[in-house]
mmCIF file of C-alpha atoms and ligand atoms in Angstrom:
data_model
loop_
_atom_site.group_PDB
_atom_site.id
_atom_site.type_symbol
_atom_site.label_atom_id
_atom_site.label_comp_id
_atom_site.label_asym_id
_atom_site.label_seq_id
_atom_site.Cartn_x
_atom_site.Cartn_y
_atom_site.Cartn_z
ATOM 1 C CA UNK A 1 102.750 182.503 96.889
ATOM 2 C CA UNK A 2 104.490 185.805 96.843
ATOM 3 C CA UNK A 3 105.918 186.249 93.381
ATOM 4 C CA UNK A 4 107.348 189.604 94.160
ATOM 5 C CA UNK A 5 110.024 188.166 96.354
ATOM 6 C CA UNK A 6 110.458 184.533 95.403
ATOM 7 C CA UNK A 7 110.045 181.859 92.773
ATOM 8 C CA UNK A 8 107.020 179.590 92.785
ATOM 9 C CA UNK A 9 108.152 176.036 92.087
ATOM 10 C CA UNK A 10 105.898 173.131 91.152
ATOM 11 C CA UNK A 11 107.922 169.927 91.429
ATOM 12 C CA UNK A 12 106.808 166.392 90.712
ATOM 13 C CA UNK A 13 108.311 163.599 92.772
ATOM 14 C CA UNK A 14 107.870 160.405 90.831
ATOM 15 C CA UNK A 15 109.439 158.198 93.527
ATOM 16 C CA UNK A 16 109.955 154.659 92.128
ATOM 17 C CA UNK A 17 107.505 155.072 89.264
ATOM 18 C CA UNK A 18 107.663 155.061 85.471
ATOM 19 C CA UNK A 19 109.949 153.070 83.220
ATOM 20 C CA UNK A 20 111.878 154.697 80.406
ATOM 21 C CA UNK A 21 109.077 154.129 77.898
ATOM 22 C CA UNK A 22 106.519 155.500 80.341
ATOM 23 C CA UNK A 23 108.741 158.535 80.886
ATOM 24 C CA UNK A 24 108.821 159.144 77.119
ATOM 25 C CA UNK A 25 105.046 158.779 76.864
ATOM 26 C CA UNK A 26 104.582 161.241 79.740
ATOM 27 C CA UNK A 27 106.888 163.794 78.085
ATOM 28 C CA UNK A 28 104.946 163.501 74.829
ATOM 29 C CA UNK A 29 101.709 164.098 76.702
ATOM 30 C CA UNK A 30 102.904 166.889 78.983
ATOM 31 C CA UNK A 31 104.861 169.075 76.576
ATOM 32 C CA UNK A 32 101.969 170.214 74.396
ATOM 33 C CA UNK A 33 99.790 170.797 77.483
ATOM 34 C CA UNK A 34 102.214 172.845 79.492
ATOM 35 C CA UNK A 35 103.164 175.704 77.153
ATOM 36 C CA UNK A 36 105.492 178.257 78.702
ATOM 37 C CA UNK A 37 104.477 178.867 82.308
ATOM 38 C CA UNK A 38 105.375 182.433 83.069
ATOM 39 C CA UNK A 39 104.954 182.560 86.800
ATOM 40 C CA UNK A 40 106.357 179.317 88.046
ATOM 41 C CA UNK A 41 109.231 176.936 87.552
ATOM 42 C CA UNK A 42 108.302 173.340 86.786
ATOM 43 C CA UNK A 43 110.487 170.467 87.931
ATOM 44 C CA UNK A 44 110.215 166.710 87.535
ATOM 45 C CA UNK A 45 112.194 164.530 89.925
ATOM 46 C CA UNK A 46 112.544 161.084 88.408
ATOM 47 C CA UNK A 47 114.294 157.797 89.225
ATOM 48 C CA UNK A 48 118.052 158.027 88.688
ATOM 49 C CA UNK A 49 118.101 155.488 85.875
ATOM 50 C CA UNK A 50 115.865 157.761 83.769
ATOM 51 C CA UNK A 51 117.462 161.102 84.583
ATOM 52 C CA UNK A 52 119.592 161.388 81.487
ATOM 53 C CA UNK A 53 116.695 160.531 79.199
ATOM 54 C CA UNK A 54 114.425 162.971 81.049
ATOM 55 C CA UNK A 55 116.944 165.784 80.612
ATOM 56 C CA UNK A 56 117.004 165.051 76.880
ATOM 57 C CA UNK A 57 113.225 164.675 76.569
ATOM 58 C CA UNK A 58 112.516 168.007 78.257
ATOM 59 C CA UNK A 59 115.452 169.916 76.785
ATOM 60 C CA UNK A 60 113.478 172.399 74.699
ATOM 61 C CA UNK A 61 110.747 172.774 77.309
ATOM 62 C CA UNK A 62 110.334 174.735 80.511
ATOM 63 C CA UNK A 63 110.666 171.622 82.661
ATOM 64 C CA UNK A 64 113.816 171.240 84.752
ATOM 65 C CA UNK A 65 114.855 167.783 85.904
ATOM 66 C CA UNK A 66 115.614 166.748 89.468
ATOM 67 C CA UNK A 67 116.955 163.646 91.182
ATOM 68 C CA UNK A 68 115.303 162.082 94.219
ATOM 69 C CA UNK A 69 118.426 161.797 96.345
ATOM 70 C CA UNK A 70 122.219 161.856 96.046
ATOM 71 C CA UNK A 71 125.211 160.770 98.089
ATOM 72 C CA UNK A 72 127.151 163.244 100.190
ATOM 73 C CA UNK A 73 130.581 162.172 98.948
ATOM 74 C CA UNK A 74 131.681 163.088 95.452
ATOM 75 C CA UNK A 75 133.005 159.597 94.671
ATOM 76 C CA UNK A 76 134.243 156.438 96.332
ATOM 77 C CA UNK A 77 133.282 152.992 97.568
ATOM 78 C CA UNK A 78 129.531 153.494 97.999
ATOM 79 C CA UNK A 79 127.955 150.714 95.974
ATOM 80 C CA UNK A 80 124.716 151.712 94.321
ATOM 81 C CA UNK A 81 124.975 155.411 95.072
ATOM 82 C CA UNK A 82 125.081 158.468 92.816
ATOM 83 C CA UNK A 83 126.953 161.674 93.607
ATOM 84 C CA UNK A 84 125.822 165.272 93.173
ATOM 85 C CA UNK A 85 128.609 165.855 90.626
ATOM 86 C CA UNK A 86 127.364 162.968 88.512
ATOM 87 C CA UNK A 87 123.895 164.502 88.511
ATOM 88 C CA UNK A 88 125.164 167.943 87.648
ATOM 89 C CA UNK A 89 127.213 166.708 84.722
ATOM 90 C CA UNK A 90 124.220 165.115 82.985
ATOM 91 C CA UNK A 91 122.122 168.271 83.234
ATOM 92 C CA UNK A 92 120.125 167.656 86.397
ATOM 93 C CA UNK A 93 119.227 170.910 88.176
ATOM 94 C CA UNK A 94 117.457 169.943 91.409
ATOM 95 C CA UNK A 95 117.815 167.155 93.957
ATOM 96 C CA UNK A 96 115.343 166.168 96.668
ATOM 97 C CA UNK A 97 117.111 165.686 99.984
ATOM 98 C CA UNK A 98 115.755 164.148 103.165
ATOM 99 C CA UNK A 99 112.389 163.005 101.848
ATOM 100 C CA UNK A 100 110.537 161.271 104.683
ATOM 101 C CA UNK A 101 110.616 157.985 102.751
ATOM 102 C CA UNK A 102 114.417 158.212 102.621
ATOM 103 C CA UNK A 103 114.474 159.049 106.328
ATOM 104 C CA UNK A 104 112.141 156.157 107.135
ATOM 105 C CA UNK A 105 113.459 153.379 104.868
ATOM 106 C CA UNK A 106 117.098 154.306 104.171
ATOM 107 C CA UNK A 107 118.414 155.680 107.427
ATOM 108 C CA UNK A 108 118.546 159.265 106.241
ATOM 109 C CA UNK A 109 119.225 161.376 109.318
ATOM 110 C CA UNK A 110 119.402 165.105 109.956
ATOM 111 C CA UNK A 111 123.160 164.669 109.915
ATOM 112 C CA UNK A 112 123.290 163.031 106.466
ATOM 113 C CA UNK A 113 120.683 165.497 105.182
ATOM 114 C CA UNK A 114 123.013 168.326 106.147
ATOM 115 C CA UNK A 115 125.994 166.651 104.455
ATOM 116 C CA UNK A 116 123.939 166.099 101.304
ATOM 117 C CA UNK A 117 122.756 169.709 101.232
ATOM 118 C CA UNK A 118 126.401 170.777 101.275
ATOM 119 C CA UNK A 119 127.320 168.256 98.565
ATOM 120 C CA UNK A 120 124.444 169.407 96.344
ATOM 121 C CA UNK A 121 125.315 173.083 96.707
ATOM 122 C CA UNK A 122 128.975 172.380 96.151
ATOM 123 C CA UNK A 123 128.132 170.627 92.892
ATOM 124 C CA UNK A 124 125.913 173.501 91.754
ATOM 125 C CA UNK A 125 122.582 171.734 92.261
ATOM 126 C CA UNK A 126 119.460 173.178 93.880
ATOM 127 C CA UNK A 127 118.530 171.018 96.893
ATOM 128 C CA UNK A 128 114.842 170.600 97.759
ATOM 129 C CA UNK A 129 115.115 169.884 101.463
ATOM 130 C CA UNK A 130 112.170 168.000 102.963
ATOM 131 C CA UNK A 131 111.012 168.427 106.537
ATOM 132 C CA UNK A 132 107.830 167.306 108.217
ATOM 133 C CA UNK A 133 106.233 165.786 111.285
ATOM 134 C CA UNK A 134 104.486 162.468 111.828
ATOM 135 C CA UNK A 135 100.911 162.280 113.082
ATOM 136 C CA UNK A 136 102.162 161.317 116.563
ATOM 137 C CA UNK A 137 104.448 164.328 116.660
ATOM 138 C CA UNK A 138 101.619 166.623 115.575
ATOM 139 C CA UNK A 139 99.364 165.187 118.266
ATOM 140 C CA UNK A 140 102.070 165.649 120.880
ATOM 141 C CA UNK A 141 102.211 169.321 119.955
ATOM 142 C CA UNK A 142 105.875 169.300 118.968
ATOM 143 C CA UNK A 143 105.484 170.099 115.262
ATOM 144 C CA UNK A 144 107.046 173.542 115.372
ATOM 145 C CA UNK A 145 109.955 172.441 117.570
ATOM 146 C CA UNK A 146 110.671 169.500 115.322
ATOM 147 C CA UNK A 147 110.449 171.470 112.085
ATOM 148 C CA UNK A 148 112.636 174.198 113.484
ATOM 149 C CA UNK A 149 115.241 171.607 114.476
ATOM 150 C CA UNK A 150 115.081 169.855 111.094
ATOM 151 C CA UNK A 151 115.540 173.125 109.209
ATOM 152 C CA UNK A 152 118.425 174.260 111.419
ATOM 153 C CA UNK A 153 120.156 170.887 111.166
ATOM 154 C CA UNK A 154 119.729 170.712 107.383
ATOM 155 C CA UNK A 155 121.133 174.208 106.871
ATOM 156 C CA UNK A 156 123.970 174.050 109.418
ATOM 157 C CA UNK A 157 127.053 175.630 107.894
ATOM 158 C CA UNK A 158 125.282 176.784 104.725
ATOM 159 C CA UNK A 159 126.359 180.374 104.029
ATOM 160 C CA UNK A 160 123.774 183.077 103.277
ATOM 161 C CA UNK A 161 124.884 183.527 99.671
ATOM 162 C CA UNK A 162 124.064 179.877 98.922
ATOM 163 C CA UNK A 163 120.542 180.180 100.275
ATOM 164 C CA UNK A 164 119.182 181.423 96.962
ATOM 165 C CA UNK A 165 119.757 177.884 95.671
ATOM 166 C CA UNK A 166 117.960 176.182 98.547
ATOM 167 C CA UNK A 167 114.300 175.152 98.397
ATOM 168 C CA UNK A 168 112.488 173.836 101.471
ATOM 169 C CA UNK A 169 109.535 171.472 101.205
ATOM 170 C CA UNK A 170 107.207 171.131 104.158
ATOM 171 C CA UNK A 171 105.750 167.648 103.929
ATOM 172 C CA UNK A 172 103.723 166.420 106.898
ATOM 173 C CA UNK A 173 104.283 162.657 106.881
ATOM 174 C CA UNK A 174 100.624 161.978 107.660
ATOM 175 C CA UNK A 175 99.631 163.733 104.429
ATOM 176 C CA UNK A 176 102.006 161.916 102.073
ATOM 177 C CA UNK A 177 100.276 159.457 99.784
ATOM 178 C CA UNK A 178 97.317 159.263 102.153
ATOM 179 C CA UNK A 179 94.870 161.565 100.386
ATOM 180 C CA UNK A 180 94.780 163.522 103.656
ATOM 181 C CA UNK A 181 95.950 167.024 102.834
ATOM 182 C CA UNK A 182 96.913 169.560 105.450
ATOM 183 C CA UNK A 183 94.423 172.402 105.439
ATOM 184 C CA UNK A 184 95.632 175.535 103.713
ATOM 185 C CA UNK A 185 95.927 177.170 107.152
ATOM 186 C CA UNK A 186 97.953 174.288 108.614
ATOM 187 C CA UNK A 187 100.279 174.314 105.594
ATOM 188 C CA UNK A 188 100.761 178.054 105.752
ATOM 189 C CA UNK A 189 101.304 178.053 109.506
ATOM 190 C CA UNK A 190 104.263 175.697 109.230
ATOM 191 C CA UNK A 191 105.671 177.294 106.048
ATOM 192 C CA UNK A 192 105.539 180.629 107.835
ATOM 193 C CA UNK A 193 107.312 179.134 110.841
ATOM 194 C CA UNK A 194 110.032 177.753 108.538
ATOM 195 C CA UNK A 195 110.508 181.219 107.085
ATOM 196 C CA UNK A 196 110.808 182.597 110.624
ATOM 197 C CA UNK A 197 113.581 180.092 111.377
ATOM 198 C CA UNK A 198 115.407 181.147 108.203
ATOM 199 C CA UNK A 199 114.924 184.789 109.172
ATOM 200 C CA UNK A 200 116.600 184.151 112.518
ATOM 201 C CA UNK A 201 119.477 182.367 110.836
ATOM 202 C CA UNK A 202 120.012 184.603 107.805
ATOM 203 C CA UNK A 203 117.975 187.780 108.184
ATOM 204 C CA UNK A 204 114.824 189.118 106.556
ATOM 205 C CA UNK A 205 116.094 189.480 102.991
ATOM 206 C CA UNK A 206 117.175 185.880 102.655
ATOM 207 C CA UNK A 207 114.028 184.607 104.390
ATOM 208 C CA UNK A 208 111.829 186.573 102.043
ATOM 209 C CA UNK A 209 113.474 185.102 98.972
ATOM 210 C CA UNK A 210 113.458 181.400 99.882
ATOM 211 C CA UNK A 211 110.916 179.183 98.139
ATOM 212 C CA UNK A 212 109.008 177.024 100.636
ATOM 213 C CA UNK A 213 106.820 174.341 99.104
ATOM 214 C CA UNK A 214 104.041 172.295 100.576
ATOM 215 C CA UNK A 215 103.845 168.558 99.840
ATOM 216 C CA UNK A 216 101.426 165.836 100.859
ATOM 217 C CA UNK A 217 98.452 164.851 98.700
ATOM 218 C CA UNK A 218 98.487 168.100 96.767
ATOM 219 C CA UNK A 219 96.289 167.622 93.727
ATOM 220 C CA UNK A 220 94.400 169.356 90.951
ATOM 221 C CA UNK A 221 91.527 170.106 93.318
ATOM 222 C CA UNK A 222 93.278 171.528 96.360
ATOM 223 C CA UNK A 223 96.328 173.160 94.727
ATOM 224 C CA UNK A 224 94.756 176.528 94.179
ATOM 225 C CA UNK A 225 93.723 176.986 97.794
ATOM 226 C CA UNK A 226 97.109 175.847 99.121
ATOM 227 C CA UNK A 227 99.028 178.048 96.691
ATOM 228 C CA UNK A 228 96.905 181.059 97.589
ATOM 229 C CA UNK A 229 98.545 181.058 101.020
ATOM 230 C CA UNK A 230 101.212 183.747 101.359
ATOM 231 C CA UNK A 231 103.981 181.443 102.576
ATOM 232 C CA UNK A 232 103.262 178.424 100.356
ATOM 233 C CA UNK A 233 105.472 178.973 97.316
ATOM 234 C CA UNK A 234 104.731 175.845 95.365
ATOM 235 C CA UNK A 235 104.295 172.148 95.760
ATOM 236 C CA UNK A 236 106.196 168.889 95.887
ATOM 237 C CA UNK A 237 103.764 166.510 94.317
ATOM 238 C CA UNK A 238 103.861 162.728 94.324
ATOM 239 C CA UNK A 239 100.781 160.877 93.080
ATOM 240 C CA UNK A 240 99.270 163.761 91.127
ATOM 241 C CA UNK A 241 102.500 164.344 89.188
ATOM 242 C CA UNK A 242 102.232 160.924 87.550
ATOM 243 C CA UNK A 243 99.321 161.953 85.365
ATOM 244 C CA UNK A 244 100.078 164.740 82.914
ATOM 245 C CA UNK A 245 96.579 166.340 82.953
ATOM 246 C CA UNK A 246 96.539 166.487 86.770
ATOM 247 C CA UNK A 247 100.058 167.866 86.929
ATOM 248 C CA UNK A 248 99.191 170.523 84.371
ATOM 249 C CA UNK A 249 96.194 171.631 86.412
ATOM 250 C CA UNK A 250 98.476 172.184 89.404
ATOM 251 C CA UNK A 251 100.921 174.128 87.224
ATOM 252 C CA UNK A 252 98.037 176.225 85.949
ATOM 253 C CA UNK A 253 96.927 176.927 89.514
ATOM 254 C CA UNK A 254 100.414 178.300 90.227
ATOM 255 C CA UNK A 255 100.527 180.222 87.005
ATOM 256 C CA UNK A 256 97.411 182.338 87.180
ATOM 257 C CA UNK A 257 97.803 186.023 86.426
HETATM 258 P P1 LIG B 8 101.965 162.713 97.518
HETATM 259 O O1 LIG B 8 103.548 162.679 97.759
HETATM 260 O O2 LIG B 8 101.672 163.951 96.701
HETATM 261 O O3 LIG B 8 101.661 161.441 96.754
HETATM 262 O O4 LIG B 8 101.308 162.755 98.845
HETATM 263 C C1 LIG B 8 104.239 163.849 98.048
HETATM 264 C C2 LIG B 8 105.686 163.521 98.318
HETATM 265 O O5 LIG B 8 105.973 162.479 98.908
HETATM 266 O O6 LIG B 8 106.584 164.313 97.957
#
């Protein structure tokens, strides 16, 4: 973290978990535990069907609500999809774009990721753009090339003044939901490389101010060490965000004086 220059953001990614009643129960449990975190922003990305309720449930709290994806068009014949404008109008603030599960199961490509980043920014949302390598790619030694390409493709055409709304999440695919976390050094190495790519594209001031999260089996135990790295500005947390006490411990790790 480097709070002098950029926001620390702890974001839960619930994926396809929690019904409406479970969402309410979670809010009741989390709100008294969380207080008013001073040093980090807290986000919960929840299934689209529960977004409106989540916005209402967390209204008086410090928790912002995010969606897990959106479409790149603002409206039209796209059965089953939700647009960035629709999300914005109901009070959603963030949207995850290009999560590896979307890339793997729903044909998300670098091209659609880029279109969605534009749609999100256009609508006034904060995109959390996910990038990350598979185990094979890491073993081939192409991690940095791949990440650099993914970041450049995602941000193509995004002007510098919009970059203060963009969050990047480095999520090595081999660490997602596997219990295998990247070491703090591995996480920082790639987050630092992402910042270097942004520096080349937009200059030092923009690069310094962009929040770059780590995601992939971050939990109450390893959060502190990961967040202590200078280029790791928060976390995108799946499994550990489903239990309020665990999630709070991660928030506390980001919120130490
Ligand atoms: P995980 O998921 O924390 O369960 O590994 C992270 C993510 O997919 O964003």
